Structure formats: C-alpha cells, structure tokens
C-alpha cells in the first residue's frame, strides 16, 4: 500500500512536471538550434559559437542597394576597445556589416502578418517572463521571514505563490520557444545578424535555462521535503540559485533589446567589431535591467494579488477568506514596494535614451509617441487610485481606524489633483473655437503642467500620499503606550516631516521652471530623495513611537468588502496594459530600423502604426493574457481538487 | 441626504475647473479667456468622479449611504414614479450626449499635434552635413565676444524673425494671428528652454519643409532660413533668443 502510494505520488509528480518540461524543451531546442540554423543557411556547417557564425554571416551577405528613402544614419556608438581589436587584423575577427535587405528578403507566410504575429508572441512571452522572474524574488523573502520567525503561515503562503507561478514558467517557456520560431521564420536575416553578434550569448542564455529549470523544479517540488532544519537552509539556497539564474536570463536577453535600441561594440562603419561584451554593454543595458527588475517585482506582486482576490471571492469559509485576504494584502504590499520606485527607474531610462539620441528622446516624449505617455499617465493614475482605495478599505480590518478616517477625503483631493496635473498633456487637443478663446495653441495655465517640472512634483506627491495611506493602515490597529518623547510627540514630528517634504517638493518643482532644462532634470533627484526620506524616516519613527504599544483588538482578516478585491484586479489589468503599451513604445521607437541607425528594416511593415491601431493590438494582447492568467489560476485549484482527500 | 455630498463635491470641482482655470489664465494672459479644452475636461471629470466615488465608498457606512437611496428607489414599488423619472433623465442625458457627438458641424476637425518634431540624425545645410546629436554652437566658446554676438543676433532677429515671434519673443508678432499653429512662444518653458541648440539650429535652418515625415501633421510656415542667413548668423540669432529669454540651452550627457 505504501509502495503504491509512493508510485502514485511519483506519477503525479511527473504528470505535473510534463507541461513545464515540454515547454522548456521546445524553447531550449530552438535557442540551441538558432545559431546553428543561421550558420547552416550561410553554408558553414557545424559552427555554433558567435565568432564563427559572425564570419559566416558576413560571407553570405551580398550588400544590397541602399534604400532611397533611408535617412543618413548617425554613426553608431563608437567603441574604442572594439576598434582597437579591429586593428589587430582579420585573423582574429572579421567585421560584420549589417545586411541591406529588400522586401523580397522577408518571407511571407499566408494567413500571418509577420509584425503582428511577433508582436503578440513577444509581448505574451514578456508578460509571463516578468511574472515568473518577479514572483520567486518575493517568495524567497517571504520564505526567509517564515524561517526566521518560525511562523509556518509565511512558509505556506510562499509555497502557494510558487504554485501559481509554476504554470507561468511553462507558459513563459512555451511563448519563448514560439517567439524564437516566429523570429527565424519571419525575420531570418535579422536573426542571422543577431546570432552573428550574440551567438555566444544566446548559447549561454539557453544553458542558463537548464540552470533555472534545475532550480525551479527542485525549489518547488522539494518544498515539503526540505521544510525544516538544515534542509530549509538548503532550500533557501536553491531559491537564491533560482533568482540568480532568473536575473542572468533577464540581463542576457535585455542586452539584445538594448543593442537593438542603442547598438554598441560597432566600428565607425557600423560593423560589429567582434567583442561580444562591448555589444552587450550598450548604453541602455543597465537602465533597462534596473527598470525591468523593479517592474518584475511590482508585476509579480500584482498578479498574485489578483490570484488571492480571485480565491477570496470564491472562498467558502471564514478561514479561507481570512487566509486569502492576508495573501492579497501581502501581494499588494510587494506590488507597491516595487511600484513606488518604478517611476524613478523609468525617468532614468528615459534620460539615458535622450542622452543616447536626441532624436529618439524627442520622438518618445514630445513627438509621435508622446500621446502614449498620456495613456501611460492615465494607467499609472488608475494604479495609484486603486492602491489607495485598497488601503482605505483595509482600515475596515482594524479596530482603531476611526481615528484616521477623517484624513481620507483631504488625501483623496490631493491625490486626484496631483494626478490631474500628472496627466495634463503639454500640447492640448483643441477645437478651433477653443484656440480662439485661449488666444493660441498654448494654454497659459494648463501649459505649465505639461513639462517635467510639474510631472515630477505630481508623481512625488502621489507617492508620498500613497505611502501615507499605507502608514495610516499600519498603525490603525495599535496604540502607543509609552511615556517617552517619541510616544508623546512622535506623530507630530511625522506630520512635520510630511509637511516639510511636500513643501520641499513643491518648492523644487516651482523653482525648476526658472532654471535651465539640464539643471531642471537634475532637480528630480532631490525630489525623489525627499520622497524616499519620508518613507524611510517615517517608518523608523513608527518603530520608536510604537516601541511600547497595545493592540486594539485582533485584525479582522477576511472582513474586506468585495469591492476592495476589484481594486486588486484593476491593479493587475492596469499594470498589464501599461507594460504592453510601454513595451510597444520601447520597441517601436526604433521606427524603421531593426537595429537603430545600423540595420534598416525594409519589410512591408517597416512603418510606425497609428496610435489607435497600436493601442488596439496591445489591448488584444492584454485580453489574451488575462484569459491565460485565468487558466494559470485554475491550475492550482485543479491540482488541489485532485489532492482534496490527501490535503484534508 | 448623505448621497448628495459626493454629487455636490463633483459639481464644485467641475465649476472650479470650468471657471477657475480660465479666470486664473485670464490674469496671466489679459484679454483672453483660456477655457479648459473639452478633451482635457473629459479626462479631468472622469477621474474626479472616480476619485470622489472611491473616497466615499471605502467604508461600509459610506458605501451604504451612497448606494442605499439608489437601491431603495429601484426596489421600492412606492417610488416607481421616481424610478421611471430617473430612467427618463438618464436616457435623455445619453441622447443629448449622443446628439452632441453626431450633429453636423462646420468646425475643422481637431488635430492631434505633437509637441516637438524629432530631428534627423544629420541635416544638410549650406551644402554641408551636420550631425545633430553632437553639434555644438561654435560661438559659445568665444567668451570675449559673447555680448557682441548676442547683440548681432538680436539685430538679425528683429530684421527677420520678430514679425512672427514678436518683440517679446512670445509668439505674438504682427503676422501671428494669420497662422495656425501660432508661432512658437520662446518665453514658455516648453519650447527652447527644453531643447538643445543643435535642435534649434536644425529647426530654424530647415524650417517648415525640413520637418520629418513621422508625426505629421506638421504645419509650419517657418522659412528655410539657411537659404537666407549664413551659418554664423544662425548661431548668433540662437544665442540671442536664449539670452533674451534668460534660458540656457539644454545640454545632454556625453555618451561614452
């Protein structure tokens, strides 16, 4: 009987593993095959490594006539190291010039539009990729907290988060494999060039997939086995390995995206000079890495918050409701932890884009793509509003919240006002009658809200107010009982801190209208520092104030109103839409270039689509993703149904 | 009557924006009544309504106070007359909004205009190729003749540019009323204050015909100044507009 049971468990183990393994295998097969395939097309057999395929690509490509309409290309980032290497002679490397393609070089597959197909697959891959890279980070932290505090609830919650993420791993790998196929099928010459530059990196990328797969499966399936003592430490070590492999995968693939936007490691003629590290280390690589790393945490948190909300709404018992309420709150906290610094990481990325190319920066922020940033502002505003609403609803869990509810309406006024300032476009859409009344295309008052001085002020205010909502919730169920200075006057000091911070942010914001643009952009740093100081100092003050405290009753987990859970869904949908739109912007800013200013896109789709068209495509992708997320949420439920008797 | 509070809050916010913004704007630009464009007003009101509803429904008491009367009207047979009255009013409002959208109008369609045209990587002027990203104003290094260059730039401005851009550089020159879009207001923080000199050099030098294809419609009456001025004159006039407005040209960090 015991053996039967073990065999049954083994069978179930492998049954669960199968989809994930299949997805990974498909992806790996294509990642490994890709450089080989590109080499094969050029007639050089057996070469797998970058330098070898580099030479192959170079030999195979006869230069085509330059397109008549091609604008003069700016010299790509000159890399002295690469140039020095180039001078050493053809024995060590052969410069690879990007091919000049014609329309006939792009395969046509009946029934498929190449750009839309790749767009859908790439974005879906990125959604799942962001999710599965983000979740293990906070799962590990929660597990470590559980280990340290010896509170099993943390451990169980972390395990459940991983359970949700497991289907995500399979889907991310499956879409990754599909993306590789689609790129090779629709853009063979582009992939040939990319493999010729990054062949070695692609191989490492594929090998890291093995590493990640090893860690993800041992981490997840070894959870129960390694649940205590030294085994738990080994398990935590596996978690570090999983996150390390995930980070490497993200950084390697980011290097390709960054290279396409801001190519590096090229000589004066735009030819790849043979130094893969120089090609990887593009000007935008690290800004992209940081932005995506933070965003992954925020996004992973929002998706698991939606899972918890979904389970909360379908829970049958008060215990279940309490559990998923707590899980939702924890996920929400993780999401906000990532969300609050995200705008600043975004600013840094945009600043670096502008520094790399004025043309690219202006097209993004002031030109054809500027209106997508207005949509971005609307979605970020929706995220902040739903986050604050969730926190305000959370006050209902506490017994002493009545002391703070008077603050909510004034805070709502400040948040909405800051948000309106944040979304006001610089150039307004106006009818001719409105232009006549205003006396021109420039609005004397609203025009002032359209520049970064106002935007920075608004977003810092939004973040400070959101943090204030969080701090109110944290203290709503306790009362300080000490007699010292901090217990007596600590809250007054905190109020002073908030007032001083907001005053400083507004002063810097107004002052920045009167100083040069380059200095003005620099002022965002003290504004951000002020915001972070409020978060850090006020949290530290809380520790002193509530050193001695009494609880005003047990927290009422599970008592959240149903509508608060829809705020969590809103968070996820807004995040997903935002990622889709901004992912499009980041990619489309290359415009008619596969690799900006170096490798021209001459396919039939080498035009920038209209804004409604792009928004409609992104919306379609978001809808498919949400449907797949529901499938992902259903998987653990299905598994637990099968295990019902066992788990009880 | 609790449910009237959020409605009142929304009405007050609407009036503040509808009347308050033009009032403040008229103080900044006397002689105008700068209304809030309807496209912006719609965005503002959508989020004001949302924010108000959220701030009134976070607690059960607030939620019930807001929803209670609505549920009561729709479920209480004694209040059927009010219910049908409300249905009629909501329907009529929907019809009014729909009519406003579809009624014939002679107004030209609104345009989605971008703020700044993106410069090309390089531009051809006076038969030479200029790399816009790395281009610098050569006269900036000549510190000894700064005042002289600015003064000469001013003379060039008042001989050529001020008819459109105005003697205060605020875009209100003699010919300004004849243009749509209006000539650029250099005193506004959103124009030359956030641009590099190389951008302004390209924009002035190539004028309206030099604008890029992406991000159309670009409608600009700006002449192709490089056919009328020399390279040095162009740099001087750029120095003048920055000096006169008190703005420093934007500089970007050197990419290594």
PDB file of N, CA and C in Angstrom, chain A residues 70-75 359 597, chain B residues 119-125 128-135 202 206 210:
ATOM      1  N   UNK A  70      16.203  56.144 -47.199  1.00  0.00           N
ATOM      2  CA  UNK A  70      16.854  55.985 -45.898  1.00  0.00           C
ATOM      3  C   UNK A  70      17.518  57.270 -45.457  1.00  0.00           C
ATOM      4  N   UNK A  71      17.219  57.739 -44.242  1.00  0.00           N
ATOM      5  CA  UNK A  71      17.883  58.937 -43.771  1.00  0.00           C
ATOM      6  C   UNK A  71      19.335  58.625 -43.449  1.00  0.00           C
ATOM      7  N   UNK A  72      20.140  59.660 -43.447  1.00  0.00           N
ATOM      8  CA  UNK A  72      21.547  59.444 -43.137  1.00  0.00           C
ATOM      9  C   UNK A  72      21.671  58.869 -41.738  1.00  0.00           C
ATOM     10  N   UNK A  73      22.357  57.761 -41.622  1.00  0.00           N
ATOM     11  CA  UNK A  73      22.463  57.105 -40.318  1.00  0.00           C
ATOM     12  C   UNK A  73      23.517  57.791 -39.471  1.00  0.00           C
ATOM     13  N   UNK A  74      23.174  57.994 -38.222  1.00  0.00           N
ATOM     14  CA  UNK A  74      24.165  58.538 -37.299  1.00  0.00           C
ATOM     15  C   UNK A  74      25.175  57.449 -37.031  1.00  0.00           C
ATOM     16  N   UNK A  75      26.438  57.821 -36.833  1.00  0.00           N
ATOM     17  CA  UNK A  75      27.391  56.768 -36.508  1.00  0.00           C
ATOM     18  C   UNK A  75      26.977  56.105 -35.221  1.00  0.00           C
ATOM     19  N   UNK A 359      17.136  62.508 -31.047  1.00  0.00           N
ATOM     20  CA  UNK A 359      16.042  62.179 -31.964  1.00  0.00           C
ATOM     21  C   UNK A 359      15.076  61.187 -31.317  1.00  0.00           C
ATOM     22  N   UNK A 597      19.707  52.906 -36.443  1.00  0.00           N
ATOM     23  CA  UNK A 597      20.687  53.618 -37.282  1.00  0.00           C
ATOM     24  C   UNK A 597      21.736  52.702 -37.915  1.00  0.00           C
TER      25      UNK A 597
ATOM     26  N   UNK B 119      14.282  65.607 -34.508  1.00  0.00           N
ATOM     27  CA  UNK B 119      15.266  65.972 -35.538  1.00  0.00           C
ATOM     28  C   UNK B 119      15.851  64.728 -36.188  1.00  0.00           C
ATOM     29  N   UNK B 120      16.341  64.868 -37.404  1.00  0.00           N
ATOM     30  CA  UNK B 120      17.029  63.718 -38.007  1.00  0.00           C
ATOM     31  C   UNK B 120      18.409  63.552 -37.372  1.00  0.00           C
ATOM     32  N   UNK B 121      19.062  62.457 -37.684  1.00  0.00           N
ATOM     33  CA  UNK B 121      20.417  62.249 -37.157  1.00  0.00           C
ATOM     34  C   UNK B 121      21.362  63.312 -37.704  1.00  0.00           C
ATOM     35  N   UNK B 122      21.193  63.620 -38.988  1.00  0.00           N
ATOM     36  CA  UNK B 122      22.043  64.646 -39.591  1.00  0.00           C
ATOM     37  C   UNK B 122      21.203  65.474 -40.559  1.00  0.00           C
ATOM     38  N   UNK B 123      21.671  66.682 -40.853  1.00  0.00           N
ATOM     39  CA  UNK B 123      20.925  67.555 -41.761  1.00  0.00           C
ATOM     40  C   UNK B 123      21.896  68.228 -42.721  1.00  0.00           C
ATOM     41  N   UNK B 124      21.412  68.458 -43.944  1.00  0.00           N
ATOM     42  CA  UNK B 124      22.230  69.122 -44.976  1.00  0.00           C
ATOM     43  C   UNK B 124      21.877  70.595 -45.022  1.00  0.00           C
ATOM     44  N   UNK B 125      22.836  71.464 -44.683  1.00  0.00           N
ATOM     45  CA  UNK B 125      22.629  72.904 -44.784  1.00  0.00           C
ATOM     46  C   UNK B 125      23.883  73.528 -45.401  1.00  0.00           C
ATOM     47  N   UNK B 128      26.618  71.379 -46.529  1.00  0.00           N
ATOM     48  CA  UNK B 128      27.417  70.609 -45.560  1.00  0.00           C
ATOM     49  C   UNK B 128      26.500  69.694 -44.766  1.00  0.00           C
ATOM     50  N   UNK B 129      27.074  68.624 -44.245  1.00  0.00           N
ATOM     51  CA  UNK B 129      26.289  67.718 -43.399  1.00  0.00           C
ATOM     52  C   UNK B 129      26.592  68.001 -41.929  1.00  0.00           C
ATOM     53  N   UNK B 130      25.553  68.208 -41.143  1.00  0.00           N
ATOM     54  CA  UNK B 130      25.712  68.474 -39.711  1.00  0.00           C
ATOM     55  C   UNK B 130      25.140  67.305 -38.921  1.00  0.00           C
ATOM     56  N   UNK B 131      25.932  66.758 -37.997  1.00  0.00           N
ATOM     57  CA  UNK B 131      25.449  65.697 -37.108  1.00  0.00           C
ATOM     58  C   UNK B 131      24.724  66.358 -35.940  1.00  0.00           C
ATOM     59  N   UNK B 132      23.402  66.230 -35.896  1.00  0.00           N
ATOM     60  CA  UNK B 132      22.611  66.991 -34.928  1.00  0.00           C
ATOM     61  C   UNK B 132      22.915  66.571 -33.486  1.00  0.00           C
ATOM     62  N   UNK B 133      23.132  65.277 -33.265  1.00  0.00           N
ATOM     63  CA  UNK B 133      23.343  64.794 -31.898  1.00  0.00           C
ATOM     64  C   UNK B 133      24.587  65.416 -31.256  1.00  0.00           C
ATOM     65  N   UNK B 134      25.637  65.572 -32.046  1.00  0.00           N
ATOM     66  CA  UNK B 134      26.905  66.034 -31.454  1.00  0.00           C
ATOM     67  C   UNK B 134      27.217  67.487 -31.779  1.00  0.00           C
ATOM     68  N   UNK B 135      26.316  68.150 -32.517  1.00  0.00           N
ATOM     69  CA  UNK B 135      26.593  69.523 -32.959  1.00  0.00           C
ATOM     70  C   UNK B 135      26.607  70.502 -31.784  1.00  0.00           C
ATOM     71  N   UNK B 202      18.838  73.117 -36.304  1.00  0.00           N
ATOM     72  CA  UNK B 202      18.206  72.329 -37.382  1.00  0.00           C
ATOM     73  C   UNK B 202      16.805  72.857 -37.695  1.00  0.00           C
ATOM     74  N   UNK B 206      16.225  74.544 -41.352  1.00  0.00           N
ATOM     75  CA  UNK B 206      15.482  73.816 -42.405  1.00  0.00           C
ATOM     76  C   UNK B 206      14.008  74.220 -42.476  1.00  0.00           C
ATOM     77  N   UNK B 210      11.624  71.274 -43.701  1.00  0.00           N
ATOM     78  CA  UNK B 210      12.589  70.313 -43.144  1.00  0.00           C
ATOM     79  C   UNK B 210      11.996  69.399 -42.103  1.00  0.00           C
TER      80      UNK B 210
END
